[in-house]
Each structure stands twice: as structure tokens, then as C-alpha cells.
């Protein structure tokens, strides 16, 4: 579904705050290999992942969201947000949404607050939602948080998925500004294909799977993914979506300074970069240290790159995501003059 960039004065969403936060507990490949039939070499070769962070006992998605949100607000000068969006696949509960609690805990009671669900594409869908609210004047300042605790839905005995996913949160603050100023996001491409909804699922816990046939089985309660098929879709959809965003802006791959893909796994990222004809070194990647963190992965990768000084004012970035649904999306972002990323209280290793 192509969308056009808002163009009236003061109606563009401009990045002015950014932070990432991961829980302190690090789980290495060797630690997983001690309890699963896997090994460090297999995991690194197939996924590029060395370690991931995992939430502590009782630590919920909102806890991670609040930490990243607080840091992002601290990094952004200006008034408090009037809108809080949390995008997640692992909300604290099916009801209510996680965002109102996060807003309350951040001292933002009264703000509009709601969740966006698009699995690993959630952050790009959330950006488009925030940009739309700003474009129509309903919001002037939005706190958007991508947060996921996959450790709560992945079966710890499922070696195929336990090695891939990690927990984390990333947040951005967006303010109303001009479409051509550094920091502006735009040229969104969003899409979905529900015919493949069975490739990435949690079968139980929603309205489809009720208690009529007894308690859900262990398999139904956990995250399931058909990895090989997901891999193929991810590469194709991300490359196509990336091209669609570039096409809307009248740009070529060569015009990009950085490609910031959803950190699914390193092979997918490199395949997409190769497909686009983009040198792999322009692909921002931190999946080795955090794994696939779902809706958190793009803001975590951005925060990591900003903290390492890899992003310069005026750099042109393309963000591209893919996830269950299937869903996908891309948008362009010019890096703002004032780097909106303070030293986080906790960093990736
Ligand atoms: N350790 C060791 N062996 C493992 C393993 C692990 N952690 N997980 C799976 N295997 C085994 C499989 O059981 C299979 O064994 P078999 O041949 O005896 O059946 C073998 O390794 C090969 O599995 P295969 O699925 O062919 O591996 P692959 O090269 O496709 O890699 C994934 C598997 C999951 C890493 C890969 O398919 C993938 O990255 N998919 C996309 C996942 C993703 O990024 N999803 C997020 C999208 S938002």
C-alpha cells in the first residue's frame, strides 16, 4: 500500500529523540548449547548471532518499554509527547493495551496511548502511524516504542527459535516539523499478505483458539515459525519494499548512506543488501549482539549505530522491516543535525 509523504508546512514527523535498552542478562550461544542440541558454530553460521539479552523473571514488555522510553525522552529537548505508541508482539496482557500503562509510568497520563501490532514490522508501521497523526494535526509530538520479550513466547526447548530471538526495547520521539528538514521521515511503503499467516504464529491466546477442546498444548502456546519459507519471503519482500520507498523518493540505492533493516538474521540482511546492490558495509547490523528483538530491532540498531558515531548529520537512511502476518514496510529518514542519542545506561556488549 503506497503512501505519500505529507507535504504541508509543519506536518512532517521529525526524529528528535532516540534510545535503546536491553535487559542486563546476556545469554551466549555456548550457554544455549549447554541445554539444547546446538552449538556456537551452527548458530553463528546460520544466523550471525553470538548472544542475546533476556528479560529477568517477572520482567514484562512494559518494563523494557518504560526504560527505553525514559532514555528517549531524556535525549529529546522540548515539551512532553501528546501521544504514546507501543508496538509489540508480546503485550503485557491481551487486554488492555500496553501503551497506556507505559505512558502512565513515564508521567504522561492523559496522552493518547495505544498499541500497534505488525510483529517484526511493527516499528515501521508505528512510524507511519505517528507520521500520519502528525500530518493530520491530531498529534504534535509522539513517543514511539518498539518492545518485545520473545523469551516469554519462545519455547526454551525449541532450538530452532530459542537461538534466534532476544528481548529488548527501542524508542524514538517524533515532533512536527518540515518535510525537507534533517530528521524528517517519509516515503513509506507498507504491505501485507495474510495468505501466509501460518508461517509465523502463536496459535493460542487469542479469540480463535478457545478453551472448548481443553487447555492449549505446549506447542499451541509457543511461537512457531517455518524458518526456510520465512527466509525466502523476508529477502524478497524487504528488497521489494526498499525499492518502493526509494522509487517514491526518486532515489537509487547508490544515494543511500545507510540501510537499517529489521535485524532478522545476518544472512537475511546481507542477502537483501546484495539484492539491492548495496555494499554490505552500508548495512547497519547489531544482530550479533542482541539477536532478533522483533519490534525493537530497528530502533535498537539505530541507537547502537548513533552511539558508535556511525551516523552523520544529513546521512540518508532507509529503514526496512519484515515480519509475521506477513507484513513488511520501508521508509526514508535523513539523520538530524543534533544526534538524538545519549549514552544509554545499559549498552549492548
Ligand atoms: N542448532 C543445530 N541445528 C539446528 C538448529 C540449531 N539451533 N535449528 C535447526 N537445526 C537443524 C534443523 O533441525 C535441520 O535438521 P535436519 O536437516 O536434520 O532436519 C537442520 O538444522 C537444517 O535446518 P534448516 O532449516 O535447513 O536450516 P537453515 O539453514 O534454513 O537455517 C534458520 C534455519 C531458522 C536459521 C533459517 O531458516 C532462518 O534464518 N530463517 C528465517 C528466520 C528469521 O529470521 N525469522 C524472523 C523473520 S522476522
Tab-separated table of C-alpha atoms and ligand atoms in Angstrom:
chain	number	residue	atom	x	y	z
A	1	UNK	CA	0.000	0.000	0.000
A	2	UNK	CA	1.996	3.027	-1.130
A	3	UNK	CA	1.509	6.155	0.944
A	4	UNK	CA	2.567	9.661	0.076
A	5	UNK	CA	4.750	11.836	2.237
A	6	UNK	CA	2.888	14.645	3.998
A	7	UNK	CA	3.996	17.933	2.493
A	8	UNK	CA	2.124	20.896	4.081
A	9	UNK	CA	4.371	23.046	6.325
A	10	UNK	CA	4.799	21.745	9.885
A	11	UNK	CA	3.175	18.425	9.109
A	12	UNK	CA	6.165	16.116	8.765
A	13	UNK	CA	7.310	13.786	11.555
A	14	UNK	CA	10.868	14.683	12.554
A	15	UNK	CA	13.098	12.492	14.705
A	16	UNK	CA	14.252	14.332	17.838
A	17	UNK	CA	14.841	11.582	20.411
A	18	UNK	CA	16.224	8.056	20.321
A	19	UNK	CA	17.302	5.364	22.768
A	20	UNK	CA	17.642	1.632	23.107
A	21	UNK	CA	17.523	-0.543	26.199
A	22	UNK	CA	18.189	-4.235	26.697
A	23	UNK	CA	17.851	-6.232	29.915
A	24	UNK	CA	21.189	-6.944	31.615
A	25	UNK	CA	21.133	-10.731	31.381
A	26	UNK	CA	23.198	-11.936	28.390
A	27	UNK	CA	22.711	-15.457	27.038
A	28	UNK	CA	25.595	-16.647	24.866
A	29	UNK	CA	25.459	-19.341	22.220
A	30	UNK	CA	27.555	-21.576	24.452
A	31	UNK	CA	25.011	-21.222	27.249
A	32	UNK	CA	22.234	-22.314	24.878
A	33	UNK	CA	24.391	-25.179	23.604
A	34	UNK	CA	24.734	-26.441	27.179
A	35	UNK	CA	20.994	-27.193	27.310
A	36	UNK	CA	19.965	-27.598	23.651
A	37	UNK	CA	21.200	-29.798	20.805
A	38	UNK	CA	23.034	-26.957	19.063
A	39	UNK	CA	26.434	-25.285	19.024
A	40	UNK	CA	28.010	-21.863	18.663
A	41	UNK	CA	29.318	-22.554	15.144
A	42	UNK	CA	25.858	-23.586	13.830
A	43	UNK	CA	24.190	-20.538	15.318
A	44	UNK	CA	26.821	-18.087	14.116
A	45	UNK	CA	26.991	-19.577	10.611
A	46	UNK	CA	23.218	-19.771	10.097
A	47	UNK	CA	22.190	-16.529	11.840
A	48	UNK	CA	25.237	-14.361	12.633
A	49	UNK	CA	24.109	-14.211	16.268
A	50	UNK	CA	26.657	-14.525	19.115
A	51	UNK	CA	24.481	-13.588	22.078
A	52	UNK	CA	21.150	-12.103	23.046
A	53	UNK	CA	19.661	-10.367	26.107
A	54	UNK	CA	16.853	-11.966	28.052
A	55	UNK	CA	14.367	-10.360	30.456
A	56	UNK	CA	14.587	-11.371	34.092
A	57	UNK	CA	11.873	-13.297	35.949
A	58	UNK	CA	8.723	-11.178	36.140
A	59	UNK	CA	10.111	-8.553	33.755
A	60	UNK	CA	7.379	-7.703	31.217
A	61	UNK	CA	7.391	-5.871	27.897
A	62	UNK	CA	6.144	-2.663	29.557
A	63	UNK	CA	9.171	-2.708	31.885
A	64	UNK	CA	11.540	-2.700	28.912
A	65	UNK	CA	9.394	-0.138	27.083
A	66	UNK	CA	9.481	2.244	30.046
A	67	UNK	CA	13.294	2.046	30.277
A	68	UNK	CA	13.799	2.862	26.588
A	69	UNK	CA	11.046	5.489	26.636
A	70	UNK	CA	12.607	7.283	29.605
A	71	UNK	CA	16.001	7.421	27.878
A	72	UNK	CA	14.467	8.608	24.594
A	73	UNK	CA	12.552	11.393	26.374
A	74	UNK	CA	15.761	12.420	28.130
A	75	UNK	CA	17.525	12.661	24.751
A	76	UNK	CA	14.854	14.948	23.269
A	77	UNK	CA	14.576	18.613	24.210
A	78	UNK	CA	11.069	20.045	24.184
A	79	UNK	CA	7.598	19.505	25.605
A	80	UNK	CA	6.280	16.061	26.631
A	81	UNK	CA	4.657	13.899	23.937
A	82	UNK	CA	0.885	14.074	23.488
A	83	UNK	CA	0.809	10.541	22.055
A	84	UNK	CA	2.441	7.264	23.099
A	85	UNK	CA	2.513	4.282	20.738
A	86	UNK	CA	3.878	0.900	21.775
A	87	UNK	CA	4.447	-1.662	19.064
A	88	UNK	CA	4.877	-5.228	20.267
A	89	UNK	CA	4.032	-8.880	19.691
A	90	UNK	CA	4.337	-9.624	23.389
A	91	UNK	CA	1.996	-7.203	25.207
A	92	UNK	CA	1.813	-7.493	28.989
A	93	UNK	CA	-1.711	-8.943	28.597
A	94	UNK	CA	-4.284	-9.449	25.791
A	95	UNK	CA	-6.248	-6.611	27.411
A	96	UNK	CA	-5.648	-3.710	27.989
A	97	UNK	CA	-3.069	-2.376	25.531
A	98	UNK	CA	0.433	-1.887	26.954
A	99	UNK	CA	0.842	1.768	25.884
A	100	UNK	CA	-1.459	3.414	28.492
A	101	UNK	CA	0.488	1.798	31.344
A	102	UNK	CA	3.797	2.811	29.757
A	103	UNK	CA	2.530	6.392	29.337
A	104	UNK	CA	1.405	6.476	32.976
A	105	UNK	CA	4.727	5.156	34.252
A	106	UNK	CA	6.557	7.798	32.195
A	107	UNK	CA	4.474	10.571	33.739
A	108	UNK	CA	2.458	11.037	30.536
A	109	UNK	CA	-1.044	10.281	31.820
A	110	UNK	CA	-3.606	11.982	29.613
A	111	UNK	CA	-1.649	11.352	26.422
A	112	UNK	CA	-3.306	9.304	23.688
A	113	UNK	CA	-1.875	5.799	24.089
A	114	UNK	CA	-2.375	2.655	22.038
A	115	UNK	CA	-0.569	-0.397	20.694
A	116	UNK	CA	0.299	-1.235	17.104
A	117	UNK	CA	0.714	-4.897	16.155
A	118	UNK	CA	2.589	-5.888	12.997
A	119	UNK	CA	5.039	-8.408	14.515
A	120	UNK	CA	8.607	-7.571	13.438
A	121	UNK	CA	7.364	-4.857	11.050
A	122	UNK	CA	5.738	-3.063	13.985
A	123	UNK	CA	8.262	-0.254	14.266
A	124	UNK	CA	7.861	0.868	10.627
A	125	UNK	CA	4.053	0.594	10.911
A	126	UNK	CA	4.308	2.589	14.141
A	127	UNK	CA	6.414	5.256	12.422
A	128	UNK	CA	3.822	5.521	9.636
A	129	UNK	CA	1.026	5.790	12.226
A	130	UNK	CA	2.887	8.500	14.127
A	131	UNK	CA	3.674	10.369	10.894
A	132	UNK	CA	0.019	10.189	9.876
A	133	UNK	CA	-1.187	11.532	13.228
A	134	UNK	CA	1.278	14.405	12.976
A	135	UNK	CA	0.383	15.081	9.334
A	136	UNK	CA	-3.317	15.489	10.125
A	137	UNK	CA	-2.637	17.625	13.211
A	138	UNK	CA	-4.017	15.144	15.761
A	139	UNK	CA	-0.556	14.765	17.339
A	140	UNK	CA	2.297	17.241	17.641
A	141	UNK	CA	4.784	15.023	19.447
A	142	UNK	CA	4.830	11.225	19.587
A	143	UNK	CA	6.790	8.756	21.688
A	144	UNK	CA	7.012	5.528	19.672
A	145	UNK	CA	8.405	2.460	21.421
A	146	UNK	CA	9.142	-0.927	19.890
A	147	UNK	CA	9.441	-3.500	22.680
A	148	UNK	CA	9.374	-7.276	22.755
A	149	UNK	CA	10.094	-10.059	25.219
A	150	UNK	CA	10.233	-13.051	22.888
A	151	UNK	CA	11.649	-15.128	25.736
A	152	UNK	CA	8.091	-15.217	27.116
A	153	UNK	CA	6.625	-16.875	23.985
A	154	UNK	CA	9.517	-18.914	22.553
A	155	UNK	CA	9.720	-22.466	23.878
A	156	UNK	CA	13.106	-22.639	25.642
A	157	UNK	CA	13.424	-26.234	24.383
A	158	UNK	CA	12.831	-25.247	20.728
A	159	UNK	CA	16.369	-24.979	19.381
A	160	UNK	CA	15.269	-23.531	16.039
A	161	UNK	CA	13.724	-20.403	17.614
A	162	UNK	CA	15.461	-20.136	21.002
A	163	UNK	CA	18.744	-19.293	19.268
A	164	UNK	CA	17.292	-16.514	17.116
A	165	UNK	CA	15.270	-14.267	19.395
A	166	UNK	CA	16.226	-11.824	22.145
A	167	UNK	CA	14.452	-9.285	24.353
A	168	UNK	CA	14.805	-5.506	24.082
A	169	UNK	CA	13.201	-2.119	23.538
A	170	UNK	CA	13.941	0.901	21.384
A	171	UNK	CA	12.202	4.256	21.372
A	172	UNK	CA	12.041	7.400	19.282
A	173	UNK	CA	10.484	10.813	19.837
A	174	UNK	CA	8.952	12.454	16.771
A	175	UNK	CA	7.921	16.115	16.590
A	176	UNK	CA	6.011	18.098	13.999
A	177	UNK	CA	8.380	19.738	11.541
A	178	UNK	CA	9.173	20.385	7.907
A	179	UNK	CA	9.344	17.621	5.270
A	180	UNK	CA	12.728	18.778	3.979
A	181	UNK	CA	14.474	19.249	7.334
A	182	UNK	CA	17.030	16.702	8.604
A	183	UNK	CA	15.305	14.135	10.795
A	184	UNK	CA	12.127	14.000	8.692
A	185	UNK	CA	10.701	10.533	7.983
A	186	UNK	CA	8.682	9.796	4.871
A	187	UNK	CA	8.165	7.885	1.637
A	188	UNK	CA	6.507	4.985	3.429
A	189	UNK	CA	5.831	1.684	1.731
A	190	UNK	CA	3.654	-0.689	3.796
A	191	UNK	CA	2.262	-4.077	2.824
A	192	UNK	CA	0.886	-7.413	3.992
A	193	UNK	CA	-0.065	-10.873	2.751
A	194	UNK	CA	-2.388	-12.739	5.123
A	195	UNK	CA	-2.382	-15.798	2.841
A	196	UNK	CA	0.844	-16.710	4.634
A	197	UNK	CA	-0.332	-16.004	8.179
A	198	UNK	CA	0.627	-19.551	9.197
A	199	UNK	CA	4.374	-19.034	8.629
A	200	UNK	CA	4.822	-17.158	11.926
A	201	UNK	CA	2.274	-17.845	14.656
A	202	UNK	CA	1.357	-18.241	18.296
A	203	UNK	CA	-1.726	-20.469	17.938
A	204	UNK	CA	-3.368	-19.985	21.343
A	205	UNK	CA	-4.106	-16.920	23.454
A	206	UNK	CA	-6.465	-15.124	21.064
A	207	UNK	CA	-10.111	-15.440	20.062
A	208	UNK	CA	-9.541	-18.251	17.508
A	209	UNK	CA	-8.310	-20.905	19.895
A	210	UNK	CA	-10.800	-21.061	22.777
A	211	UNK	CA	-10.942	-23.500	25.643
A	212	UNK	CA	-13.596	-25.792	24.104
A	213	UNK	CA	-11.103	-28.557	23.375
A	214	UNK	CA	-9.302	-28.288	26.695
A	215	UNK	CA	-6.149	-26.386	27.592
A	216	UNK	CA	-3.881	-25.304	24.721
A	217	UNK	CA	-0.969	-27.668	24.184
A	218	UNK	CA	2.623	-26.652	24.823
A	219	UNK	CA	3.095	-26.204	21.054
A	220	UNK	CA	-0.001	-24.004	20.695
A	221	UNK	CA	1.143	-21.688	23.464
A	222	UNK	CA	4.546	-21.081	21.940
A	223	UNK	CA	5.924	-19.147	18.993
A	224	UNK	CA	6.179	-21.222	15.804
A	225	UNK	CA	7.957	-20.301	12.580
A	226	UNK	CA	8.561	-22.086	9.276
A	227	UNK	CA	12.111	-20.800	9.016
A	228	UNK	CA	13.071	-21.680	5.461
A	229	UNK	CA	9.908	-20.197	3.918
A	230	UNK	CA	10.145	-17.130	6.153
A	231	UNK	CA	13.717	-16.652	4.998
A	232	UNK	CA	12.713	-16.606	1.320
A	233	UNK	CA	9.775	-14.236	1.872
A	234	UNK	CA	11.880	-11.948	4.057
A	235	UNK	CA	14.550	-11.414	1.412
A	236	UNK	CA	12.072	-10.845	-1.435
A	237	UNK	CA	9.629	-8.635	0.461
A	238	UNK	CA	12.292	-6.480	2.102
A	239	UNK	CA	14.111	-5.855	-1.174
A	240	UNK	CA	10.858	-5.033	-2.997
A	241	UNK	CA	9.668	-2.708	-0.232
A	242	UNK	CA	13.050	-0.971	-0.046
A	243	UNK	CA	12.887	-0.302	-3.790
A	244	UNK	CA	9.328	1.022	-3.473
A	245	UNK	CA	10.379	3.612	-0.877
A	246	UNK	CA	13.384	4.637	-2.929
A	247	UNK	CA	11.186	4.880	-6.035
A	248	UNK	CA	8.698	7.174	-4.268
A	249	UNK	CA	11.565	9.494	-3.372
A	250	UNK	CA	13.120	9.310	-6.844
A	251	UNK	CA	16.302	7.843	-5.330
A	252	UNK	CA	18.648	4.993	-6.226
A	253	UNK	CA	20.372	2.548	-3.902
A	254	UNK	CA	23.604	4.462	-4.520
A	255	UNK	CA	22.017	7.541	-2.877
A	256	UNK	CA	21.801	5.734	0.476
A	257	UNK	CA	24.370	6.213	3.225
A	258	UNK	CA	22.905	3.510	5.486
A	259	UNK	CA	20.430	0.682	5.176
A	260	UNK	CA	18.799	-0.125	8.540
A	261	UNK	CA	16.918	-3.400	8.172
A	262	UNK	CA	14.951	-5.327	10.765
A	263	UNK	CA	17.614	-7.470	12.421
A	264	UNK	CA	16.122	-10.854	11.486
A	265	UNK	CA	19.433	-12.581	10.974
A	266	UNK	CA	22.690	-11.569	9.333
A	267	UNK	CA	22.250	-13.798	6.271
A	268	UNK	CA	18.886	-12.193	5.509
A	269	UNK	CA	20.352	-8.695	5.923
A	270	UNK	CA	23.258	-9.445	3.608
A	271	UNK	CA	21.009	-11.125	1.030
A	272	UNK	CA	18.755	-8.061	0.938
A	273	UNK	CA	21.772	-5.731	0.641
A	274	UNK	CA	23.158	-7.890	-2.203
A	275	UNK	CA	19.773	-7.903	-3.944
A	276	UNK	CA	19.676	-4.104	-3.755
A	277	UNK	CA	23.250	-3.813	-5.000
A	278	UNK	CA	24.200	-2.097	-1.746
A	279	UNK	CA	27.688	-2.621	-0.264
A	280	UNK	CA	27.257	-4.763	2.875
A	281	UNK	CA	29.205	-2.233	4.970
A	282	UNK	CA	26.335	0.241	4.495
A	283	UNK	CA	24.006	-2.217	6.204
A	284	UNK	CA	23.605	-1.334	9.910
A	285	UNK	CA	23.755	-4.554	11.940
A	286	UNK	CA	23.819	-5.347	15.644
A	287	UNK	CA	22.030	-8.709	15.412
A	288	UNK	CA	25.246	-10.438	16.513
A	289	UNK	CA	24.896	-8.930	19.993
A	290	UNK	CA	21.125	-8.799	20.516
A	291	UNK	CA	19.552	-11.371	18.174
A	292	UNK	CA	16.166	-10.726	16.607
A	293	UNK	CA	14.350	-8.400	19.030
A	294	UNK	CA	11.143	-8.082	16.981
A	295	UNK	CA	9.592	-4.620	17.018
A	296	UNK	CA	12.594	-3.287	18.962
A	297	UNK	CA	15.192	-4.248	16.397
A	298	UNK	CA	15.276	-1.182	14.124
A	299	UNK	CA	15.358	1.468	16.898
A	300	UNK	CA	17.920	-0.652	18.811
A	301	UNK	CA	20.092	-0.858	15.692
A	302	UNK	CA	19.697	2.893	15.105
A	303	UNK	CA	20.595	3.723	18.708
A	304	UNK	CA	23.593	1.426	18.568
A	305	UNK	CA	24.843	2.992	15.303
A	306	UNK	CA	24.280	6.519	16.653
A	307	UNK	CA	26.131	5.726	19.882
A	308	UNK	CA	29.077	4.353	17.898
A	309	UNK	CA	29.190	7.597	15.879
A	310	UNK	CA	28.360	5.879	12.566
A	311	UNK	CA	25.566	8.295	11.598
A	312	UNK	CA	26.387	11.820	10.429
A	313	UNK	CA	24.026	14.778	10.104
A	314	UNK	CA	22.383	14.699	6.683
A	315	UNK	CA	23.042	10.982	6.086
A	316	UNK	CA	20.237	9.323	4.142
A	317	UNK	CA	18.867	6.185	5.814
A	318	UNK	CA	16.450	3.559	4.531
A	319	UNK	CA	14.586	1.559	7.203
A	320	UNK	CA	13.071	-1.733	6.056
A	321	UNK	CA	11.236	-4.371	8.082
A	322	UNK	CA	9.561	-7.726	7.592
A	323	UNK	CA	7.529	-9.874	9.962
A	324	UNK	CA	4.675	-12.225	10.664
A	325	UNK	CA	1.344	-11.551	9.029
A	326	UNK	CA	3.082	-11.473	6.659
A	327	UNK	CA	3.855	-7.782	6.893
A	328	UNK	CA	6.584	-5.536	5.519
A	329	UNK	CA	7.414	-1.869	5.291
A	330	UNK	CA	10.050	0.734	4.493
A	331	UNK	CA	10.648	4.437	4.886
A	332	UNK	CA	13.369	7.014	4.421
A	333	UNK	CA	14.952	9.156	7.123
A	334	UNK	CA	17.560	11.913	6.963
A	335	UNK	CA	19.776	11.905	10.033
A	336	UNK	CA	19.220	15.073	12.088
A	337	UNK	CA	21.869	17.666	12.859
A	338	UNK	CA	21.741	17.088	16.614
A	339	UNK	CA	22.339	13.404	17.232
A	340	UNK	CA	19.390	12.385	19.421
A	341	UNK	CA	21.076	9.557	21.276
A	342	UNK	CA	22.691	9.884	24.694
A	343	UNK	CA	24.898	7.210	26.194
A	344	UNK	CA	22.454	4.555	27.329
A	345	UNK	CA	22.535	3.416	30.923
A	346	UNK	CA	22.976	-0.092	29.674
A	347	UNK	CA	24.715	-0.911	26.420
A	348	UNK	CA	24.915	-3.885	24.144
A	349	UNK	CA	28.159	-5.881	24.576
B	1	LIG	N1	21.178	-25.991	16.054
B	1	LIG	C1	21.527	-27.027	15.278
B	1	LIG	N2	20.714	-27.495	14.313
B	1	LIG	C2	19.537	-26.878	14.128
B	1	LIG	C3	19.124	-25.789	14.905
B	1	LIG	C4	20.012	-25.337	15.901
B	1	LIG	N3	19.720	-24.289	16.696
B	1	LIG	N4	17.916	-25.375	14.474
B	1	LIG	C5	17.568	-26.198	13.461
B	1	LIG	N5	18.546	-27.111	13.260
B	1	LIG	C6	18.596	-28.185	12.295
B	1	LIG	C7	17.266	-28.496	11.677
B	1	LIG	O1	16.525	-29.341	12.540
B	1	LIG	C8	17.672	-29.181	10.394
B	1	LIG	O2	17.952	-30.519	10.674
B	1	LIG	P1	17.521	-31.676	9.645
B	1	LIG	O3	18.208	-31.359	8.362
B	1	LIG	O4	18.018	-32.911	10.305
B	1	LIG	O5	16.028	-31.586	9.556
B	1	LIG	C9	18.990	-28.509	10.038
B	1	LIG	O6	19.428	-27.807	11.215
B	1	LIG	C10	18.889	-27.527	8.907
B	1	LIG	O7	17.765	-26.743	9.154
B	1	LIG	P2	17.364	-25.685	8.109
B	1	LIG	O8	16.001	-25.178	8.437
B	1	LIG	O9	17.643	-26.198	6.743
B	1	LIG	O10	18.445	-24.562	8.414
B	1	LIG	P3	18.548	-23.195	7.718
B	1	LIG	O11	19.871	-23.086	7.055
B	1	LIG	O12	17.343	-22.855	6.914
B	1	LIG	O13	18.549	-22.214	8.971
B	1	LIG	C11	17.065	-20.784	10.169
B	1	LIG	C12	17.441	-22.198	9.860
B	1	LIG	C13	15.870	-20.756	11.099
B	1	LIG	C14	18.240	-20.086	10.828
B	1	LIG	C15	16.748	-20.085	8.821
B	1	LIG	O14	15.748	-20.808	8.137
B	1	LIG	C16	16.297	-18.695	9.021
B	1	LIG	O15	17.102	-17.836	9.342
B	1	LIG	N6	15.004	-18.371	8.779
B	1	LIG	C17	14.467	-17.072	8.961
B	1	LIG	C18	14.245	-16.861	10.418
B	1	LIG	C19	14.043	-15.411	10.734
B	1	LIG	O16	14.922	-14.616	10.602
B	1	LIG	N7	12.841	-15.084	11.146
B	1	LIG	C20	12.483	-13.795	11.540
B	1	LIG	C21	11.817	-13.089	10.433
B	1	LIG	S1	11.022	-11.676	11.075
